[in-house]
Amino acid sequence: MPNQSKYNLILDSLQKLLENRTIQTISVSEIAATAGIGKGSIYYYFPSKDAILEALVKRRYEKPLETAKTLAKQTDISPFTRMAMIFQACRSSSSEFLRQETNEHLSANSNAQEKSFLHQKYLNHLITELKPILSDIISQGIANGQIHFSYPSALAEIVLIVLTVKLDNTLIPSAPEEIEETIVGLISLLEKGTGNPAGSLNFLMSFDDTM
């Protein structure tokens, strides 16, 4: 069976190498040497260097995903309230990512392209993993009459892309007032498209409090 300690050691080793290198210049052999294990052991856990990077991204940002999975089961809470709580967890996770970039290796030693590459991987992972969870929550809202919409998966993807990318504010940097305008527009569309009363989703504006 896979050894969790060795699995994490491999991820820790890649993270250590990223303190002074870009992912393109790091080899699997170097990751193995840094971990103090044979190269063959790396391939027992991961099929490629890219797979190690994906696992590192996933490990660093698993908290909002665990929050989402837990909230998906809390059917006594309004679906939109649960969505708001999930996005707040994502916002906190993204803020932590940016703090790490400022305080650790990425800001000091890697170029902007490398930072963008890693951050895009994070956002892609987050959106991909959250989409089925949010689709389930929206479907629950449709089933109990709180949401009136025929395409839960599409709605989940639209909301995820807009909120995650816009609130992250790195891929498309925007001024606070531009972010606020986008969120107001999204709220209006959500309310009209799902049959919720005007103003009922204004709590989504709480995401502005850290801008």
XYZ file of C-alpha atoms in Angstrom:
211
model
C 0.000 0.000 0.000
C 1.177 3.590 -0.632
C 3.056 5.183 2.245
C 1.442 8.537 3.097
C 4.639 9.866 4.699
C 6.669 9.136 1.572
C 3.894 10.583 -0.600
C 4.022 13.848 1.356
C 7.833 13.788 1.348
C 7.785 13.818 -2.447
C 5.398 16.784 -2.467
C 7.508 18.590 0.146
C 10.607 18.022 -1.970
C 9.042 19.537 -5.071
C 7.853 22.499 -3.009
C 11.390 22.970 -1.655
C 12.889 22.896 -5.145
C 10.342 25.467 -6.296
C 11.816 27.902 -3.779
C 14.672 28.611 -6.204
C 13.666 26.987 -9.484
C 10.885 26.960 -12.041
C 8.907 23.791 -12.587
C 10.258 23.459 -16.137
C 13.866 23.135 -14.908
C 13.199 20.561 -12.185
C 13.595 16.879 -13.053
C 12.063 13.823 -11.433
C 15.600 12.702 -10.515
C 16.153 15.934 -8.586
C 12.868 15.523 -6.742
C 13.917 12.001 -5.777
C 17.361 13.150 -4.664
C 15.873 15.940 -2.558
C 13.489 13.446 -0.974
C 16.327 10.994 -0.365
C 14.574 8.164 -2.201
C 15.116 6.283 -5.424
C 13.712 7.610 -8.687
C 11.709 4.409 -9.045
C 9.895 5.210 -5.819
C 8.664 8.451 -7.363
C 6.962 6.549 -10.177
C 5.317 4.221 -7.681
C 3.345 7.217 -6.410
C 3.204 9.481 -9.474
C 3.287 8.746 -13.218
C 4.999 12.053 -14.057
C 6.376 15.330 -12.756
C 3.142 17.051 -13.783
C 1.209 14.616 -11.600
C 3.389 15.596 -8.613
C 2.669 19.259 -9.269
C -1.065 18.579 -9.542
C -0.972 16.745 -6.204
C 0.934 19.630 -4.616
C -1.675 22.117 -5.822
C -4.462 19.856 -4.588
C -2.876 19.456 -1.152
C -2.368 23.170 -0.654
C -5.973 23.989 -1.517
C -7.992 21.086 -0.205
C -9.625 23.092 2.610
C -12.291 24.889 0.498
C -13.056 21.613 -1.255
C -13.594 19.838 2.055
C -15.806 22.738 3.151
C -17.848 22.377 -0.044
C -18.274 18.623 0.380
C -19.479 19.103 3.936
C -21.928 21.864 2.979
C -23.353 19.793 0.126
C -24.804 17.506 2.779
C -26.326 20.307 4.878
C -29.687 20.341 3.138
C -31.315 22.305 5.953
C -29.304 25.384 4.915
C -30.417 27.510 1.947
C -28.538 26.497 -1.228
C -27.441 30.067 -1.890
C -26.207 30.451 1.675
C -24.142 27.307 1.225
C -22.794 28.619 -2.061
C -21.791 31.865 -0.364
C -19.997 29.960 2.391
C -18.132 27.895 -0.178
C -17.017 30.972 -2.084
C -15.856 32.591 1.143
C -13.708 29.510 1.788
C -12.319 29.827 -1.745
C -11.608 33.507 -1.187
C -9.719 32.741 2.021
C -7.747 30.018 0.274
C -6.845 32.324 -2.594
C -5.786 35.061 -0.166
C -3.536 32.548 1.578
C -2.007 31.632 -1.788
C -1.186 35.267 -2.467
C 0.298 35.702 1.016
C 2.531 32.698 0.404
C 3.611 34.152 -2.922
C 4.591 37.363 -1.154
C 6.384 35.747 1.768
C 7.933 32.703 0.135
C 9.787 31.604 -2.946
C 7.497 32.615 -5.788
C 7.783 36.369 -5.334
C 11.522 36.399 -4.734
C 12.890 33.830 -7.128
C 10.365 32.873 -9.813
C 9.243 34.966 -12.728
C 5.744 36.235 -13.366
C 5.082 33.520 -15.929
C 5.826 30.811 -13.363
C 3.559 32.398 -10.772
C 0.774 32.672 -13.321
C 1.268 29.047 -14.385
C 0.940 27.717 -10.851
C -1.962 29.973 -10.010
C -3.881 28.961 -13.122
C -3.424 25.342 -12.096
C -4.929 26.202 -8.716
C -7.948 27.940 -10.235
C -8.505 25.159 -12.743
C -8.359 22.560 -9.976
C -10.745 24.533 -7.805
C -13.334 25.091 -10.541
C -13.136 21.499 -11.788
C -13.555 20.017 -8.317
C -16.242 22.434 -7.148
C -18.484 22.263 -10.221
C -20.143 18.888 -9.461
C -20.517 19.835 -5.782
C -22.240 23.125 -6.579
C -24.341 21.424 -9.247
C -25.598 19.060 -6.560
C -26.428 21.946 -4.210
C -28.270 23.787 -6.987
C -30.152 20.602 -7.894
C -31.248 20.323 -4.257
C -32.518 23.915 -4.433
C -34.440 23.106 -7.618
C -35.964 20.010 -6.037
C -37.245 21.907 -2.983
C -38.519 24.865 -5.003
C -35.968 27.453 -3.823
C -34.299 27.681 -7.234
C -36.101 27.781 -10.569
C -33.568 26.854 -13.243
C -33.271 23.973 -15.710
C -29.483 23.678 -16.012
C -27.807 23.224 -12.596
C -24.423 22.213 -14.010
C -24.278 25.224 -16.337
C -25.319 27.582 -13.546
C -22.637 26.145 -11.248
C -19.966 26.659 -13.895
C -21.043 30.237 -14.668
C -21.045 31.263 -11.023
C -17.726 29.531 -10.356
C -15.942 31.136 -13.275
C -17.208 34.629 -12.512
C -16.719 34.601 -8.757
C -13.555 32.520 -8.516
C -11.686 34.315 -11.291
C -12.999 37.806 -10.541
C -12.558 37.658 -6.782
C -9.154 36.043 -7.125
C -8.188 39.226 -9.010
C -4.901 37.958 -10.442
C -5.746 36.661 -13.920
C -7.884 39.721 -14.730
C -6.771 42.457 -12.310
C -9.607 44.871 -11.586
C -10.219 47.889 -9.396
C -12.482 47.326 -6.361
C -15.350 49.191 -7.990
C -15.089 46.997 -11.103
C -15.232 43.842 -9.007
C -18.228 45.202 -7.122
C -20.007 46.021 -10.388
C -19.405 42.489 -11.693
C -20.763 40.915 -8.512
C -23.825 43.183 -8.563
C -24.459 42.130 -12.160
C -24.055 38.458 -11.279
C -26.451 38.805 -8.348
C -29.061 40.442 -10.583
C -28.742 37.667 -13.167
C -28.948 34.964 -10.507
C -32.031 36.484 -8.907
C -33.854 36.896 -12.206
C -32.733 33.551 -13.609
C -33.589 31.510 -10.531
C -36.794 33.249 -9.468
C -35.407 34.704 -6.244
C -36.699 38.098 -5.039
C -34.597 41.158 -5.803
C -32.050 41.738 -3.060
C -32.298 38.202 -1.671
C -28.763 37.327 -2.780
C -27.066 40.552 -1.719
C -25.092 38.662 0.911
C -22.782 37.644 -1.931
C -21.460 41.212 -1.696
C -19.772 40.186 1.572
C -16.906 38.926 -0.586
C -15.863 42.560 -1.035
C -14.769 42.903 2.573
C -11.175 41.896 1.948
C -10.587 43.980 -1.162
